[in-house]
Amino acid sequence: MSRTIIISNRLPTKVQRSSEGLTFQPSEGGLATGLGSIYRAEGNVWVGWPGLSVEEPAEQAHVTEQLKADSMAPVFLTDAEIRDFYEGFSNSTLWPTFHYFTQYATYEPEHWEAYVTVNKKFCQAVLALAGPDDTIWVHDYQLLLLPEMLRRERPDATIGFFLHIPFPSYELIRVLPWATELVQGMIGADLIGFHTYGYMRHFLSAVSHLLGLPNHNGLIETPSRTVLVDAFPMGIDYQRYAEAAASEAAQAHEQTYRQALHDARVVLSIDRLDYSKGIAQRLRAFELLLQRHPEWVGRVSLLMVVVPSRDQVAQYAALKEEIDELVGRINAQYRTISWTPIQYFYRSFPFDELAALYRLADVALVTPVRDGMNLVAKEFIASKINQRGVLILSERAGAAQELNEALLINPTDTGQLAEALHEALLMPEEEQRTRMTAMQALVQQYDVFAWTKLFMDRLSYAKIKQLTLATDVLDAEVQAQLRHDYQVADQRLLLLDYDGTLVPFQANPQHAQPDPELLTLLAQLASDARNRVVVISGRDRASLESWLGHLPVDFIAEHGVWLRRAGGEWHLIQEGLRAEWKRDFLPILDQYVSRTPGAFVEEKSHSLVWHYRRADPGLADVRTRDLLSHLSFMTSNTDLQVLEGNKILEVKHVAINKGSAAAQWLGAEHPGFVLALGDDRTDEDTFGAMPPEAYTIKVGPMPRSLARFAVTDVTDVRKLLGSLLQTEVVSQPTAINA
Ligand code: GDG
């Protein structure tokens, strides 16, 4: 039976040491709720650290046994590992870097070593439980190396990875001395999920810069597999919050709070203590509100819950002090006997009291300077069962991508924040209701259960996609079958890519003219009346015509722009095709050429090609990646696309490709035998356009392709084509050596 294994740094249970021994309390976190139905199902398990130091073997055995009853398996960390892996590399290196606080990041080699060791420890724990075909879902920044470690041991496992915090721009990630290893570690997964498209884009850029691996629509080609990258904004258990808000307990608590606050309007903020949350900025904005709009003095209170966190890390202690001071100063300046501007709590609240706070608040102030998603914003929305209340939300929280009806602010703009508070406190009820209703519909639909399902479905899809892209070697048995099918067919279509398939690559493309052996081979194949030979190429019409024009073969030139039947005229695949766009692109490409010795631009009638085969490989790599992102930017939202071929980038119309051109031959001829050969990405379009029974063959080392089979090189191709000419007697597939 295939099982699912969830792995996160912390288990979804709080294990605490009290005077009576260890206590176990289920955690109420969003992740635990969302994945509850999965990890508790028959045979499944959640692997993680129980959250405290347990060194005694007898005590470890006790913890293991207790957790096992609730489908959990602990990974125990030593005190040194807690310090160096958890407080060190995870929270003092990765956390600040990924939240754009590089000034707080430390780069200690021994912290990195502990990070590697602990990731290995997790790996061993998972391997002890996982079978070869199990589904493994790894969570978050503490375990970035784990997917790759698991992949090495379980090559066929289905591995998903989700990052709960932002993935920063390449400029930030490159600061880390271990950036490459970290990104490499992540792509051991089959599916990598982020909260937003923005984080996903940053990750793909890092993969391209650091590992030199391109992607197409979020599909990364590694040397051995494809990896899918996608955005999955995490949701909450909507029903749970809505029900808690409606409960009698919450109503009773709310009543008590209201009386104590003398019916002042309430602005609520709830965070873990963290410099990424913008707590100090928020306090300054509240102070500014009182300064600029004194009518609120005595009439509005900021109810601020700060949950203690990471107080072992220096910056957190300093932040706590800064907040204490600010609250003290503002309260001292503005308070009255009957009113306190800031009600500040440095502790956490039980769930039903939290629900009461959400109920109570007129305004929720969620203003992180960086936040992966921020679930508090969504919980506030779910709790507003009377549709009243205003959410002020930082545009730099992942949640802002979805919650457009919130008042979106820049958290460093204190003035804007103060004005947003003023606006929120004055917002007419009707407008509150309209905004809240729209946000509730969204948060309710994309709840944590939908999130989990979406991720799991996409993970299965990623695996299926890998299998469909796996090619088989064109072995003797398949070759015999191929020759047999060729012989018995009345009509055969041979679609042959030119460079890299029929002839080897040359440093200078003009030196790739056909040799006598190839000319003879093509002439013989084309002379059989049952054969239709089509040479498909990215080259221009003139080259193809001058080299092969005397043979009775058909042509598809410029990756499908121009078509010609043997002896006929060239015609455009699509009438009215425009090419003025080249005017804008040529100067850009020329700029790159002038900075990359050896590279050059080829202008074709309907496309532009950047060639870098002759440039210094290191420099060409850097320039090509830059150019690729430049061109991708220029072609976004146009009908143009950038193709990556073999040491080329090509810009052309989206609708035109080798596949749409080749399809014209299929439609016209209805051949009983189809053979399509090609070596680069542009040939994937041909393979994709072929019927399932066609012999689609990928030439060269890239193991994954839409082609069914693969051969090694041009020599193999010529042997294969030659073998078709030699088989005159109809033989059975078993007659391999006939
Ligand atoms: C990461 C990312 C991303 C807070 N105070 C109390 C309390 N809470 C609960 C909230 C909420 C949770 O803690 C905080 O959720 P966040 O989303 O804000 O942040 P994290 O869980 O720290 O972190 C974040 C998230 O992962 C999910 O992917 O959104 O961006 O940093 O659920 O309700 N709960 C109780 N009492 C409190 O006083 N009971």
Tab-separated table of N, CA, C and O in Angstrom, residues 397-447:
chain	number	residue	atom	x	y	z
A	397	ALA	N	2.538	41.133	2.197
A	397	ALA	CA	2.149	39.813	2.723
A	397	ALA	C	1.633	39.008	1.531
A	397	ALA	O	0.965	39.568	0.647
A	398	GLY	N	1.931	37.719	1.507
A	398	GLY	CA	1.431	36.876	0.413
A	398	GLY	C	-0.084	37.004	0.260
A	398	GLY	O	-0.614	36.998	-0.848
A	399	ALA	N	-0.790	37.178	1.388
A	399	ALA	CA	-2.253	37.251	1.369
A	399	ALA	C	-2.764	38.411	0.509
A	399	ALA	O	-3.893	38.375	0.017
A	400	ALA	N	-1.935	39.450	0.331
A	400	ALA	CA	-2.376	40.620	-0.437
A	400	ALA	C	-2.653	40.262	-1.895
A	400	ALA	O	-3.404	40.954	-2.587
A	401	GLN	N	-2.045	39.185	-2.378
A	401	GLN	CA	-2.280	38.768	-3.760
A	401	GLN	C	-3.726	38.325	-3.958
A	401	GLN	O	-4.246	38.363	-5.065
A	402	GLU	N	-4.336	37.855	-2.873
A	402	GLU	CA	-5.718	37.374	-2.984
A	402	GLU	C	-6.728	38.376	-2.463
A	402	GLU	O	-7.810	38.511	-3.001
A	403	LEU	N	-6.374	39.066	-1.346
A	403	LEU	CA	-7.370	39.881	-0.641
A	403	LEU	C	-7.359	41.327	-1.154
A	403	LEU	O	-6.978	42.257	-0.455
A	404	ASN	N	-7.824	41.476	-2.382
A	404	ASN	CA	-7.774	42.798	-3.011
A	404	ASN	C	-8.748	43.789	-2.402
A	404	ASN	O	-8.623	44.989	-2.610
A	405	GLU	N	-9.735	43.291	-1.682
A	405	GLU	CA	-10.741	44.200	-1.113
A	405	GLU	C	-10.295	44.773	0.228
A	405	GLU	O	-11.015	45.546	0.849
A	406	ALA	N	-9.135	44.360	0.695
A	406	ALA	CA	-8.596	44.963	1.922
A	406	ALA	C	-8.075	46.359	1.576
A	406	ALA	O	-7.913	46.692	0.400
A	407	LEU	N	-7.792	47.180	2.601
A	407	LEU	CA	-7.094	48.441	2.343
A	407	LEU	C	-5.616	48.079	2.278
A	407	LEU	O	-5.002	47.764	3.313
A	408	LEU	N	-5.059	48.066	1.097
A	408	LEU	CA	-3.671	47.612	0.936
A	408	LEU	C	-2.731	48.788	1.150
A	408	LEU	O	-2.917	49.869	0.592
A	409	ILE	N	-1.728	48.565	1.975
A	409	ILE	CA	-0.812	49.656	2.312
A	409	ILE	C	0.650	49.195	2.197
A	409	ILE	O	0.934	48.003	2.212
A	410	ASN	N	1.516	50.187	2.089
A	410	ASN	CA	2.946	49.922	2.166
A	410	ASN	C	3.352	50.109	3.634
A	410	ASN	O	3.263	51.220	4.160
A	411	PRO	N	3.792	49.051	4.307
A	411	PRO	CA	3.975	49.137	5.762
A	411	PRO	C	5.060	50.107	6.198
A	411	PRO	O	5.081	50.525	7.363
A	412	THR	N	5.947	50.508	5.307
A	412	THR	CA	6.973	51.466	5.724
A	412	THR	C	6.494	52.905	5.562
A	412	THR	O	7.168	53.829	5.991
A	413	ASP	N	5.347	53.077	4.921
A	413	ASP	CA	4.805	54.420	4.732
A	413	ASP	C	3.874	54.734	5.913
A	413	ASP	O	2.666	54.507	5.854
A	414	THR	N	4.466	55.251	6.965
A	414	THR	CA	3.708	55.479	8.205
A	414	THR	C	2.517	56.409	7.963
A	414	THR	O	1.435	56.210	8.517
A	415	GLY	N	2.729	57.413	7.114
A	415	GLY	CA	1.656	58.372	6.816
A	415	GLY	C	0.477	57.667	6.155
A	415	GLY	O	-0.689	57.856	6.539
A	416	GLN	N	0.788	56.844	5.188
A	416	GLN	CA	-0.279	56.128	4.468
A	416	GLN	C	-1.030	55.192	5.428
A	416	GLN	O	-2.255	55.086	5.378
A	417	LEU	N	-0.265	54.590	6.302
A	417	LEU	CA	-0.848	53.651	7.259
A	417	LEU	C	-1.783	54.383	8.226
A	417	LEU	O	-2.909	53.929	8.503
A	418	ALA	N	-1.349	55.548	8.701
A	418	ALA	CA	-2.195	56.334	9.610
A	418	ALA	C	-3.487	56.740	8.904
A	418	ALA	O	-4.585	56.666	9.486
A	419	GLU	N	-3.364	57.143	7.633
A	419	GLU	CA	-4.565	57.554	6.885
A	419	GLU	C	-5.481	56.365	6.622
A	419	GLU	O	-6.708	56.493	6.621
A	420	ALA	N	-4.873	55.186	6.391
A	420	ALA	CA	-5.694	53.987	6.167
A	420	ALA	C	-6.491	53.664	7.428
A	420	ALA	O	-7.663	53.282	7.352
A	421	LEU	N	-5.860	53.870	8.588
A	421	LEU	CA	-6.561	53.632	9.858
A	421	LEU	C	-7.759	54.581	9.981
A	421	LEU	O	-8.862	54.167	10.341
A	422	HIS	N	-7.490	55.828	9.656
A	422	HIS	CA	-8.554	56.844	9.724
A	422	HIS	C	-9.706	56.462	8.784
A	422	HIS	O	-10.877	56.470	9.164
A	423	GLU	N	-9.328	56.074	7.575
A	423	GLU	CA	-10.334	55.694	6.570
A	423	GLU	C	-11.127	54.472	7.048
A	423	GLU	O	-12.358	54.413	6.916
A	424	ALA	N	-10.409	53.498	7.597
A	424	ALA	CA	-11.070	52.265	8.041
A	424	ALA	C	-12.075	52.565	9.151
A	424	ALA	O	-13.187	52.034	9.166
A	425	LEU	N	-11.684	53.444	10.079
A	425	LEU	CA	-12.560	53.743	11.219
A	425	LEU	C	-13.810	54.519	10.779
A	425	LEU	O	-14.831	54.490	11.450
A	426	LEU	N	-13.680	55.187	9.616
A	426	LEU	CA	-14.824	55.968	9.123
A	426	LEU	C	-15.595	55.239	8.019
A	426	LEU	O	-16.589	55.760	7.524
A	427	MET	N	-15.132	54.064	7.626
A	427	MET	CA	-15.739	53.417	6.448
A	427	MET	C	-17.225	53.094	6.684
A	427	MET	O	-17.581	52.500	7.699
A	428	PRO	N	-18.096	53.529	5.745
A	428	PRO	CA	-19.530	53.242	5.909
A	428	PRO	C	-19.783	51.728	5.980
A	428	PRO	O	-19.073	50.962	5.330
A	429	GLU	N	-20.807	51.359	6.710
A	429	GLU	CA	-21.075	49.927	6.904
A	429	GLU	C	-21.316	49.195	5.601
A	429	GLU	O	-20.925	48.033	5.426
A	430	GLU	N	-21.989	49.889	4.673
A	430	GLU	CA	-22.306	49.242	3.407
A	430	GLU	C	-21.030	48.844	2.657
A	430	GLU	O	-20.909	47.741	2.108
A	431	GLU	N	-20.065	49.750	2.681
A	431	GLU	CA	-18.792	49.453	2.007
A	431	GLU	C	-18.043	48.325	2.723
A	431	GLU	O	-17.455	47.446	2.100
A	432	GLN	N	-18.111	48.347	4.044
A	432	GLN	CA	-17.474	47.266	4.810
A	432	GLN	C	-18.057	45.927	4.390
A	432	GLN	O	-17.345	44.951	4.156
A	433	ARG	N	-19.393	45.897	4.269
A	433	ARG	CA	-20.080	44.651	3.950
A	433	ARG	C	-19.683	44.170	2.548
A	433	ARG	O	-19.405	42.993	2.345
A	434	THR	N	-19.635	45.095	1.603
A	434	THR	CA	-19.310	44.715	0.218
A	434	THR	C	-17.907	44.113	0.167
A	434	THR	O	-17.688	43.050	-0.423
A	435	ARG	N	-16.969	44.792	0.800
A	435	ARG	CA	-15.591	44.300	0.755
A	435	ARG	C	-15.482	42.952	1.488
A	435	ARG	O	-14.844	42.017	1.004
A	436	MET	N	-16.083	42.887	2.660
A	436	MET	CA	-15.971	41.681	3.482
A	436	MET	C	-16.611	40.483	2.779
A	436	MET	O	-16.064	39.375	2.782
A	437	THR	N	-17.751	40.700	2.140
A	437	THR	CA	-18.446	39.591	1.480
A	437	THR	C	-17.566	39.017	0.373
A	437	THR	O	-17.451	37.795	0.229
A	438	ALA	N	-16.956	39.893	-0.391
A	438	ALA	CA	-16.111	39.416	-1.489
A	438	ALA	C	-14.930	38.606	-0.943
A	438	ALA	O	-14.596	37.527	-1.457
A	439	MET	N	-14.309	39.111	0.130
A	439	MET	CA	-13.139	38.412	0.679
A	439	MET	C	-13.556	37.094	1.336
A	439	MET	O	-12.850	36.093	1.237
A	440	GLN	N	-14.722	37.101	1.978
A	440	GLN	CA	-15.169	35.853	2.614
A	440	GLN	C	-15.397	34.752	1.578
A	440	GLN	O	-15.053	33.596	1.807
A	441	ALA	N	-15.981	35.139	0.451
A	441	ALA	CA	-16.248	34.131	-0.589
A	441	ALA	C	-14.939	33.457	-0.998
A	441	ALA	O	-14.862	32.229	-1.122
A	442	LEU	N	-13.905	34.276	-1.153
A	442	LEU	CA	-12.614	33.733	-1.583
A	442	LEU	C	-11.967	32.853	-0.509
A	442	LEU	O	-11.514	31.744	-0.776
A	443	VAL	N	-11.951	33.383	0.722
A	443	VAL	CA	-11.279	32.647	1.803
A	443	VAL	C	-12.026	31.344	2.107
A	443	VAL	O	-11.428	30.328	2.450
A	444	GLN	N	-13.354	31.390	1.927
A	444	GLN	CA	-14.140	30.191	2.192
A	444	GLN	C	-13.887	29.129	1.109
A	444	GLN	O	-13.752	27.945	1.398
A	445	GLN	N	-13.815	29.594	-0.121
A	445	GLN	CA	-13.630	28.628	-1.217
A	445	GLN	C	-12.233	27.991	-1.178
A	445	GLN	O	-12.089	26.785	-1.294
A	446	TYR	N	-11.210	28.830	-1.028
A	446	TYR	CA	-9.847	28.291	-1.023
A	446	TYR	C	-9.389	28.077	0.409
A	446	TYR	O	-8.460	28.718	0.886
A	447	ASP	N	-10.076	27.184	1.095
A	447	ASP	CA	-9.706	26.926	2.484
A	447	ASP	C	-8.530	25.945	2.537
A	447	ASP	O	-8.004	25.540	1.505
